[in-house]
Every structure is written in C-alpha cells, then in structure tokens.
Amino acid sequence: MKWFCRDTWIEVDLDAIAANVTAFRRHIPASTAIMAVVKADGYGHGAVHVGRAALASGADSLAVAMLDEAIVLRKAGITAPILVLGYTPVDSVEQAAAYNIALTVYHADWVEQATRILQGTDGPNRLDVHVKVDTGMGRLGVRTEQELLLVVEALHRSDVLTWAGIFTHFACADEPDTTHAAGQHARFGELLSALQSKGYALPMVHCCNSAAAIAFPEWGYDAIRLGISLYGLYPSAHLRDQGAVRLTPALSLKTRIAHVKSADQPMTVSYGATYVAAPGEQIATLPIGYADGFSRLLSNRGTALHKGRRVPIVGRVCMDQVMVRIEAKDAEVGDEVVLYGRQGAEQITLDEVAEQLGTINYEVACMLNYRVPRVYLREGRIVDYCHQIGGSVKL
Ligand SMILES: Cc1ncc(COP(=O)(O)O)c(C=O)c1O
C-alpha cells in the first residue's frame, strides 16, 4: 500500500533544518538561545516535524502565531517551551495554562482580566507571559514607557502570571539601509534601561528575527526568533548575497506526469486558450494546480524541471492541473517533475518563484496547503509523512 495516492508531494529535508540551526548556532553568541518559529504549519513545511528536528539539533524553544498552533505541537508530544507571538483572546488563558504555553501580552487590562480568570480556575493556573514592545513595527505591543510600566506593574501584582520575557520585532532588518532597524534597537534598549532604572530585573530578552540575526548577531540578547532561515531561505536578496550565513533550503515540490500529448495541428491548451501548441510540440499534464497553493499567476510564466531541464508552463494553471511544454519531446507518463527545488544541475528556488509572483519566498512556501502530502527525509531517505487532507486520519 502507498502512503498516499496522489502523484504530487512536498519533500522536506530534515537534515537541512538541522544544518540551518547549526549554521545559526555558529553565527550568534553562545549565550543566545534559538527559538524556532514554526507558525503557519512551519511556513508550510509541517510544524511538528520541523519543530522536533529543530529542537533535536540545538533549538531551545518554539514559537507560533496563535494558541491553536501551539496546542497542536503539545498534542504531538512536544514538551519544549512554546511562545505564542500573536494576540490571544483573554478567554483562552485557561487553555494556555493547561497546556503550559507562554503568551504575549501588551495591555494591563488583559493582564488583570487573565489574572482574575486564572485565579478562579480549578485546573492549572500558572501562565508565563512575554511583554511585546512596539519599537517601530506598528503592529502589536506597548509603545511608551508609561504603557510598559503599567503592564509590568500589573504582572508584578499577579500571583498567577509570570513575567518570563520581553521582546520587540524589526520591520526592516532585511534591508541594506539599517537606519530603521538601528532606531528600533536603540528604542528597545531605552525601554529596557527604563525598566532597570525602576529596579526591575529583566526576564528573557529577545528581538532578532532571521534578518536581524544574520545582520546583527550581536543583538541576540537571550534568544533569536528564527523563522524563514530555519527553512533555508533568506529574508531578502540583500542578505542572501552578503553570504554571512550559508543556508540549505529544506523544501522541494514534486509531481509526476499524468498525460502526454503531441500536437498534430495547432492545439489550444487550458482555460481561455491562452496558449496554442504548434504542430509537433509535446505537452505534458501535471496533477497540481492553484487549489494546492501553486499560484495561477504562474500561468504562461513559470517553469518546471524535467530530466534536469527547464520546461515552461503553458496555458493557465487550473485548479488541479497544469501543463508544461517538453521541448526535448522525451516525456512519459510517470516521469518526475520538480516544480520547486533541484533536479540534476538545475534548480528552481522559492526566491525565483516569488519574483515571478511579485511576492516573497515566505508566501510561496506558506501557500502550499493541506492537499499536498509532505514526506520527510533524513540522509535522503523517507522517514515519515503527513497528509492533512484526511484531517487527523492518515490516509
Ligand atoms: C514576532 C515575530 N518574531 C519572529 C518572526 C520570524 O521572522 P522571520 O521568519 O523573518 O525569521 C516572526 C515572523 O513573522 C514574527 O512575527
């Protein structure tokens, strides 16, 4: 029996995840821990598998965007510290405490409400929280010293919440112009000093995402929050080209040819008949489409790899299928085709696809969805798989 029936799959190289953790371990100060960011199902790679691999290779804790993502990790048996980076509705604090998941806070009212809820609960009622400081991202977090002190004072009054961390997030650390990042870093330092001058001992301090960790490893404080580069991708072309940290991409997207046809007369291809194959052209149909997260914007633009050669996508990407022109006319049903990743000497990077789509590599990876099975590799061999089309049922 096959693990899944689809002839389209994602391969995630867990050795690449481990290598990327090691690369950062060498790049940042020894006293700085690594928090592996596995939100959005591990940026499309699979949060549980990536989280375990990261922890096994030197990461100290995990971070996600929302409490539900954290609970998935706990239910999978992960016991390492987990921080929710985003907003959590206060009526979920009992669940966070029950699963021992740290939350992000930035409002004194929230702290007081959470304290009252947890004081009244029958179950576990201790909860770690990290205070988020907005130093220039304009998203979540306290902005002034006064707001910060209100939150910290409320935490000190609480007998159920523990002030476990303080952090900020950079908006422009991936850019060649470091003015904005330096301004944010300076502001963060001012607010930390203000707390210390009021006699507060600082808990765990963290501010670096991948970009800041690459560009300013000396800003590591107690931990970096390593997201995109955990997966072997650079936050920007600028940091990629600088070459300060060598990363190994973990994800490949592969499929097999489902149908091959040769045009004996002009043959229109796909919806809208936007491509007309000339007589003699060979067209192969691949079983992947925009419903899998393979963008329709790649219609008549993207490429794939067949037998180590680039083959252009022709016609519109359909919901479940896409066509490529095989210039060597040597395609057969069942041949492997690589959409993202390496085949022979050729490679299609997520950066290249992102550029074609007018977006960033983060989105290209995150778009791949539950319909595509993931297989996990160690030393080039499959060690596990996950196909979420069946929900919790493995098909
Ligand atoms: C608060 C926070 N920290 C860290 C990260 C990781 O960032 P990156 O993927 O750029 O490393 C993110 C991701 O957006 C985030 O929102």
Coordinates of C-alpha atoms and ligand atoms in Angstrom, one line a residue:
M1 CA 0.0 0.0 0.0
K2 CA 1.2 3.5 -0.8
W3 CA 1.1 6.1 2.0
F4 CA -1.0 8.4 -0.2
C5 CA -2.3 8.1 -3.7
R6 CA -1.5 11.5 -5.1
D7 CA 1.4 11.8 -7.5
T8 CA 2.2 15.3 -6.2
W9 CA 4.1 15.8 -3.0
I10 CA 6.4 18.0 -0.9
E11 CA 9.7 16.7 0.3
V12 CA 11.1 18.3 3.5
D13 CA 14.8 17.6 4.2
L14 CA 15.1 17.4 8.0
D15 CA 18.9 17.4 7.7
A16 CA 18.6 20.8 6.1
I17 CA 16.6 22.1 9.1
A18 CA 19.3 20.7 11.4
A19 CA 22.0 22.3 9.2
N20 CA 20.3 25.7 9.4
V21 CA 20.0 25.5 13.2
T22 CA 23.7 24.6 13.3
A23 CA 24.6 27.5 11.0
F24 CA 22.9 30.0 13.3
R25 CA 24.3 28.3 16.4
R26 CA 27.8 29.2 15.0
H27 CA 26.8 32.7 13.9
I28 CA 25.2 34.0 17.1
P29 CA 26.8 34.4 20.6
A30 CA 27.0 31.1 22.6
S31 CA 24.8 32.7 25.3
T32 CA 21.9 33.4 22.8
A33 CA 19.3 30.6 22.6
I34 CA 17.4 29.7 19.4
M35 CA 13.6 29.9 19.3
A36 CA 12.5 28.1 16.2
V37 CA 9.4 29.8 14.7
V38 CA 7.1 27.2 13.3
K39 CA 3.9 29.2 12.8
A40 CA 1.8 28.7 9.7
D41 CA 2.4 24.9 9.9
G42 CA 6.2 25.5 9.9
Y43 CA 6.0 28.0 7.0
G44 CA 4.2 25.3 5.0
H45 CA 6.9 22.6 5.9
G46 CA 5.0 21.0 8.7
A47 CA 5.2 22.4 12.2
V48 CA 5.5 19.2 14.2
H49 CA 8.2 17.6 12.1
V50 CA 10.2 20.8 11.7
G51 CA 9.8 21.7 15.4
R52 CA 11.1 18.3 16.5
A53 CA 14.0 18.5 14.1
A54 CA 14.9 22.0 15.2
L55 CA 14.8 21.0 18.9
A56 CA 16.9 17.9 18.3
S57 CA 19.6 19.9 16.5
G58 CA 20.1 22.8 19.0
A59 CA 17.0 25.0 19.1
D60 CA 15.8 25.6 22.7
S61 CA 12.2 26.5 22.3
L62 CA 9.4 27.0 19.7
A63 CA 7.2 30.0 18.7
V64 CA 3.9 30.1 16.8
A65 CA 1.5 32.9 15.9
M66 CA -1.6 31.6 17.8
L67 CA -2.6 29.4 20.6
D68 CA -4.3 26.7 18.4
E69 CA -1.0 26.2 16.6
A70 CA 0.8 25.7 20.0
I71 CA -1.8 23.2 21.2
V72 CA -1.2 21.1 18.0
L73 CA 2.5 20.9 19.0
R74 CA 1.7 19.9 22.6
K75 CA -0.8 17.3 21.4
A76 CA 2.0 15.9 19.2
G77 CA 4.0 15.4 22.4
I78 CA 6.4 18.3 22.2
T79 CA 7.3 19.4 25.7
A80 CA 9.8 22.2 25.0
P81 CA 8.8 25.8 25.9
I82 CA 6.4 27.3 23.3
L83 CA 5.6 31.0 22.9
V84 CA 2.6 32.4 21.1
L85 CA 3.8 35.5 19.4
G86 CA 0.4 36.9 18.4
Y87 CA -2.7 38.1 20.2
T88 CA -4.6 35.6 22.3
P89 CA -8.2 36.4 23.4
V90 CA -8.2 36.6 27.2
D91 CA -10.9 33.9 27.5
S92 CA -8.3 31.4 26.2
V93 CA -5.9 31.8 29.1
E94 CA -7.1 28.6 30.9
Q95 CA -6.2 26.6 27.8
A96 CA -2.8 28.2 27.6
A97 CA -2.2 27.4 31.3
A98 CA -3.4 23.8 30.9
Y99 CA -1.0 23.2 28.0
N100 CA 1.8 25.2 29.6
I101 CA 2.1 27.6 26.7
A102 CA 3.5 31.1 27.1
L103 CA 1.5 34.0 25.7
T104 CA 2.4 37.5 24.5
V105 CA 0.9 40.5 26.4
Y106 CA 0.9 44.2 25.8
H107 CA -2.1 45.6 27.8
A108 CA -2.5 46.0 31.5
D109 CA -6.3 45.3 31.3
W110 CA -5.6 42.0 29.6
V111 CA -3.2 41.1 32.4
E112 CA -5.8 41.9 35.1
Q113 CA -8.6 40.0 33.3
A114 CA -6.3 37.0 32.8
T115 CA -5.3 37.1 36.4
R116 CA -9.0 37.0 37.6
I117 CA -9.8 34.2 35.2
L118 CA -6.9 32.0 36.3
Q119 CA -7.5 32.8 40.0
G120 CA -11.0 31.3 39.5
T121 CA -10.0 28.2 37.6
D122 CA -9.9 24.6 39.0
G123 CA -7.2 23.5 36.7
P124 CA -3.6 24.6 36.3
N125 CA -3.4 28.3 36.8
R126 CA 0.2 29.4 36.3
L127 CA 1.0 31.1 33.0
D128 CA 4.2 32.5 31.6
V129 CA 3.9 35.7 29.5
H130 CA 6.3 37.8 27.4
V131 CA 5.7 41.5 27.1
K132 CA 5.7 42.8 23.5
V133 CA 7.2 46.2 22.8
D134 CA 6.4 48.1 19.6
T135 CA 9.6 50.0 18.7
G136 CA 8.6 50.7 15.1
M137 CA 6.7 47.8 13.6
G138 CA 3.3 49.5 14.3
R139 CA 1.6 46.1 14.9
L140 CA 1.3 44.7 18.4
G141 CA 3.0 46.0 21.6
V142 CA 3.3 48.7 24.1
R143 CA 4.8 51.9 22.6
T144 CA 5.6 54.2 25.5
E145 CA 7.5 53.7 28.8
Q146 CA 4.3 54.5 30.6
E147 CA 2.3 51.8 28.9
L148 CA 5.2 49.3 29.5
L149 CA 5.3 50.1 33.2
L150 CA 1.5 49.7 33.5
V151 CA 1.8 46.2 32.1
V152 CA 4.9 45.2 34.1
E153 CA 3.3 46.6 37.3
A154 CA 0.1 44.6 36.6
L155 CA 2.3 41.5 36.1
H156 CA 4.1 42.1 39.4
R157 CA 0.7 42.3 41.2
S158 CA -0.5 39.0 39.6
D159 CA 0.1 35.8 41.6
V160 CA -0.7 33.6 38.6
L161 CA 1.1 35.2 35.7
T162 CA 4.9 35.0 35.5
W163 CA 6.8 37.7 33.6
A164 CA 9.0 35.4 31.6
G165 CA 10.1 37.6 28.6
I166 CA 10.2 40.9 26.9
F167 CA 10.6 41.4 23.1
T168 CA 10.3 43.5 20.1
H169 CA 10.1 42.8 16.3
F170 CA 12.0 44.5 13.5
A171 CA 10.3 45.9 10.4
C172 CA 13.3 46.5 8.1
A173 CA 16.2 44.3 9.3
D174 CA 16.4 42.7 5.9
E175 CA 17.2 45.9 4.1
P176 CA 20.6 47.4 3.1
D177 CA 19.7 50.6 4.8
T178 CA 20.0 49.8 8.5
T179 CA 18.7 53.1 9.9
H180 CA 15.2 51.9 10.8
A181 CA 16.5 48.7 12.4
A182 CA 19.1 50.6 14.4
G183 CA 16.4 53.1 15.5
Q184 CA 14.2 50.2 16.7
H185 CA 17.1 48.6 18.5
A186 CA 18.1 51.8 20.3
R187 CA 14.4 52.4 21.3
F188 CA 14.2 48.8 22.7
G189 CA 17.4 49.4 24.7
E190 CA 16.0 52.7 26.1
L191 CA 12.8 50.9 27.3
L192 CA 14.9 48.0 28.8
S193 CA 17.0 50.6 30.7
A194 CA 13.9 52.4 31.9
L195 CA 12.7 49.2 33.5
Q196 CA 16.1 48.5 35.0
S197 CA 16.3 52.0 36.4
K198 CA 13.0 51.4 38.2
G199 CA 14.5 48.3 39.8
Y200 CA 13.0 45.6 37.6
A201 CA 15.2 42.6 36.8
L202 CA 14.8 41.8 33.2
P203 CA 13.4 38.4 32.2
M204 CA 14.4 36.7 28.9
V205 CA 15.1 39.5 26.3
H206 CA 14.7 38.8 22.5
C207 CA 14.4 40.9 19.4
C208 CA 16.0 39.2 16.4
N209 CA 14.1 37.6 13.5
S210 CA 16.2 35.8 10.9
A211 CA 17.2 39.0 9.2
A212 CA 18.4 40.7 12.3
A213 CA 20.1 37.5 13.5
I214 CA 22.0 37.4 10.2
A215 CA 22.8 41.1 10.0
F216 CA 23.3 41.9 13.7
P217 CA 24.2 38.7 15.6
E218 CA 25.4 41.0 18.5
W219 CA 21.8 42.0 19.1
G220 CA 20.9 38.4 20.1
Y221 CA 20.3 39.1 23.8
D222 CA 18.9 35.9 25.3
A223 CA 17.3 34.4 22.2
I224 CA 16.7 34.9 18.5
R225 CA 13.4 34.0 16.9
L226 CA 14.5 32.1 13.8
G227 CA 11.7 31.8 11.2
I228 CA 12.4 31.9 7.4
S229 CA 16.0 31.0 7.7
L230 CA 15.3 27.8 9.7
Y231 CA 13.8 26.6 6.4
G232 CA 17.0 27.5 4.5
L233 CA 15.5 30.7 2.9
Y234 CA 16.9 34.2 3.2
P235 CA 14.7 37.1 4.3
S236 CA 15.9 39.2 1.4
A237 CA 18.2 39.0 -1.7
H238 CA 20.4 41.6 0.1
L239 CA 21.2 39.2 3.0
R240 CA 21.4 36.2 0.7
D241 CA 24.0 37.9 -1.4
Q242 CA 26.0 39.0 1.6
G243 CA 26.7 35.4 2.4
A244 CA 27.2 35.8 6.2
V245 CA 25.3 32.6 6.9
R246 CA 25.1 29.6 4.5
L247 CA 21.7 28.1 4.4
T248 CA 20.2 24.9 3.0
P249 CA 16.7 25.0 1.6
A250 CA 14.6 22.3 3.1
L251 CA 11.6 22.1 0.7
S252 CA 11.0 20.7 -2.7
L253 CA 7.7 20.4 -4.6
K254 CA 7.5 17.4 -6.9
T255 CA 4.9 15.7 -9.2
R256 CA 4.7 13.1 -11.9
I257 CA 3.4 13.5 -15.4
A258 CA -0.2 12.4 -15.7
H259 CA -0.7 12.7 -19.5
V260 CA 1.5 13.4 -22.6
K261 CA 0.2 14.5 -25.9
S262 CA 1.7 15.8 -29.2
A263 CA 0.0 18.5 -31.2
D264 CA -0.6 17.2 -34.8
Q265 CA -2.2 20.6 -35.6
P266 CA -2.4 23.8 -33.6
M267 CA -3.8 22.8 -30.2
T268 CA -5.1 25.2 -27.6
V269 CA -4.1 24.5 -24.0
S270 CA -6.1 25.1 -20.9
Y271 CA -8.8 27.6 -19.9
G272 CA -9.1 30.7 -22.1
A273 CA -7.0 29.0 -24.8
T274 CA -4.2 31.4 -23.9
Y275 CA -1.5 29.1 -25.4
V276 CA -1.6 27.4 -28.7
A277 CA 0.8 24.5 -29.2
A278 CA 2.3 24.4 -32.7
P279 CA 2.2 21.1 -34.6
G280 CA 4.9 18.8 -33.3
E281 CA 5.0 20.3 -29.8
Q282 CA 4.8 17.9 -26.9
I283 CA 2.6 18.9 -23.9
A284 CA 2.6 17.2 -20.6
T285 CA -0.1 17.5 -17.9
L286 CA 0.9 17.7 -14.3
P287 CA -1.5 16.9 -11.4
I288 CA -1.1 20.1 -9.4
G289 CA -3.0 23.4 -9.5
Y290 CA -3.9 26.5 -7.7
A291 CA -6.1 24.6 -5.2
D292 CA -2.8 23.2 -3.9
G293 CA -1.2 26.6 -3.5
F294 CA 0.5 26.5 -6.8
S295 CA -0.4 30.0 -7.9
R296 CA -2.5 30.7 -11.1
L297 CA -0.2 33.7 -11.5
L298 CA 2.4 31.2 -12.9
S299 CA 0.2 30.7 -16.0
N300 CA 2.3 31.0 -19.1
R301 CA 5.2 32.3 -16.9
G302 CA 6.6 29.6 -14.5
T303 CA 8.9 26.8 -15.3
A304 CA 9.4 23.2 -14.0
L305 CA 12.2 20.7 -14.3
H306 CA 12.0 17.5 -16.3
K307 CA 15.1 15.3 -16.8
G308 CA 17.2 18.1 -15.4
R309 CA 16.0 20.6 -18.0
R310 CA 13.7 23.6 -17.6
V311 CA 10.3 23.2 -19.2
P312 CA 7.9 26.2 -19.5
I313 CA 4.4 26.2 -18.0
V314 CA 2.0 26.8 -21.0
G315 CA -1.6 28.0 -20.7
R316 CA -3.4 28.8 -17.5
V317 CA -2.8 26.9 -14.2
C318 CA -6.1 25.1 -13.5
M319 CA -7.5 24.2 -10.0
D320 CA -5.9 20.8 -10.1
Q321 CA -3.7 20.6 -13.2
V322 CA -1.1 22.5 -15.1
M323 CA 0.6 21.9 -18.5
V324 CA 4.2 22.2 -19.5
R325 CA 5.9 22.1 -22.9
I326 CA 8.5 19.4 -23.2
E327 CA 11.0 20.7 -25.8
A328 CA 13.1 17.5 -25.9
K329 CA 9.9 15.6 -26.6
D330 CA 11.0 12.7 -24.4
A331 CA 8.3 12.8 -21.7
E332 CA 6.4 9.8 -20.5
V333 CA 3.6 9.3 -18.1
G334 CA 5.0 8.9 -14.6
D335 CA 8.2 10.9 -15.1
E336 CA 9.1 13.0 -12.1
V337 CA 8.9 16.8 -12.5
V338 CA 10.2 19.2 -10.0
L339 CA 8.3 22.5 -9.5
Y340 CA 10.4 23.9 -6.6
G341 CA 13.8 22.5 -5.8
R342 CA 16.6 20.8 -7.6
Q343 CA 16.8 18.2 -10.4
G344 CA 20.2 17.3 -11.8
A345 CA 22.2 20.5 -12.2
E346 CA 19.1 22.8 -12.4
Q347 CA 17.2 24.4 -9.6
I348 CA 14.0 26.4 -9.2
T349 CA 14.3 28.4 -5.9
L350 CA 11.4 29.8 -3.9
D351 CA 13.1 33.1 -4.4
E352 CA 12.8 32.8 -8.2
V353 CA 9.1 31.8 -7.9
A354 CA 8.5 34.7 -5.5
E355 CA 9.9 37.1 -8.0
Q356 CA 7.7 35.7 -10.8
L357 CA 4.7 36.1 -8.5
G358 CA 5.7 39.6 -7.2
T359 CA 5.8 38.3 -3.6
I360 CA 8.3 36.9 -1.1
N361 CA 9.6 33.4 -0.6
Y362 CA 7.7 33.2 2.8
E363 CA 4.3 33.4 0.9
V364 CA 5.3 30.8 -1.8
A365 CA 6.1 28.2 1.0
C366 CA 3.0 29.1 3.1
M367 CA 0.7 28.9 0.2
L368 CA 1.2 25.1 -0.2
N369 CA -1.7 23.6 1.6
Y370 CA -3.3 20.6 3.2
R371 CA -4.0 18.9 -0.2
V372 CA -0.3 18.2 -0.8
P373 CA 1.3 15.4 1.2
R374 CA 4.6 16.1 2.9
V375 CA 7.3 13.5 3.1
Y376 CA 10.2 13.9 5.5
L377 CA 13.7 12.9 4.6
R378 CA 16.8 12.1 6.6
E379 CA 20.0 11.2 4.7
G380 CA 18.0 11.2 1.5
R381 CA 15.6 8.5 2.8
I382 CA 11.9 8.9 3.7
V383 CA 11.5 8.7 7.5
D384 CA 7.9 9.9 7.8
Y385 CA 5.0 11.5 6.0
C386 CA 1.9 13.6 6.7
H387 CA -1.1 14.2 4.6
Q388 CA -3.6 16.6 6.2
I389 CA -6.3 16.0 3.6
G390 CA -7.6 13.4 6.0
G391 CA -7.5 15.7 9.0
S392 CA -6.2 13.6 11.8
V393 CA -6.8 10.4 9.8
K394 CA -3.7 9.2 7.9
L395 CA -4.9 8.0 4.6
Ligands
LIG1 C1 7.1 38.3 16.2 C2 7.9 37.5 15.2 N1 9.1 37.1 15.5 C3 9.8 36.3 14.6 C4 9.3 36.0 13.4 C5 10.2 35.2 12.4 O1 10.6 36.1 11.4 P1 11.4 35.5 10.2 O2 10.6 34.5 9.5 O3 11.6 36.7 9.3 O4 12.7 35.0 10.7 C6 8.1 36.5 13.0 C7 7.6 36.2 11.7 O5 6.9 36.9 11.1 C8 7.3 37.2 14.0 O6 6.1 37.7 13.6

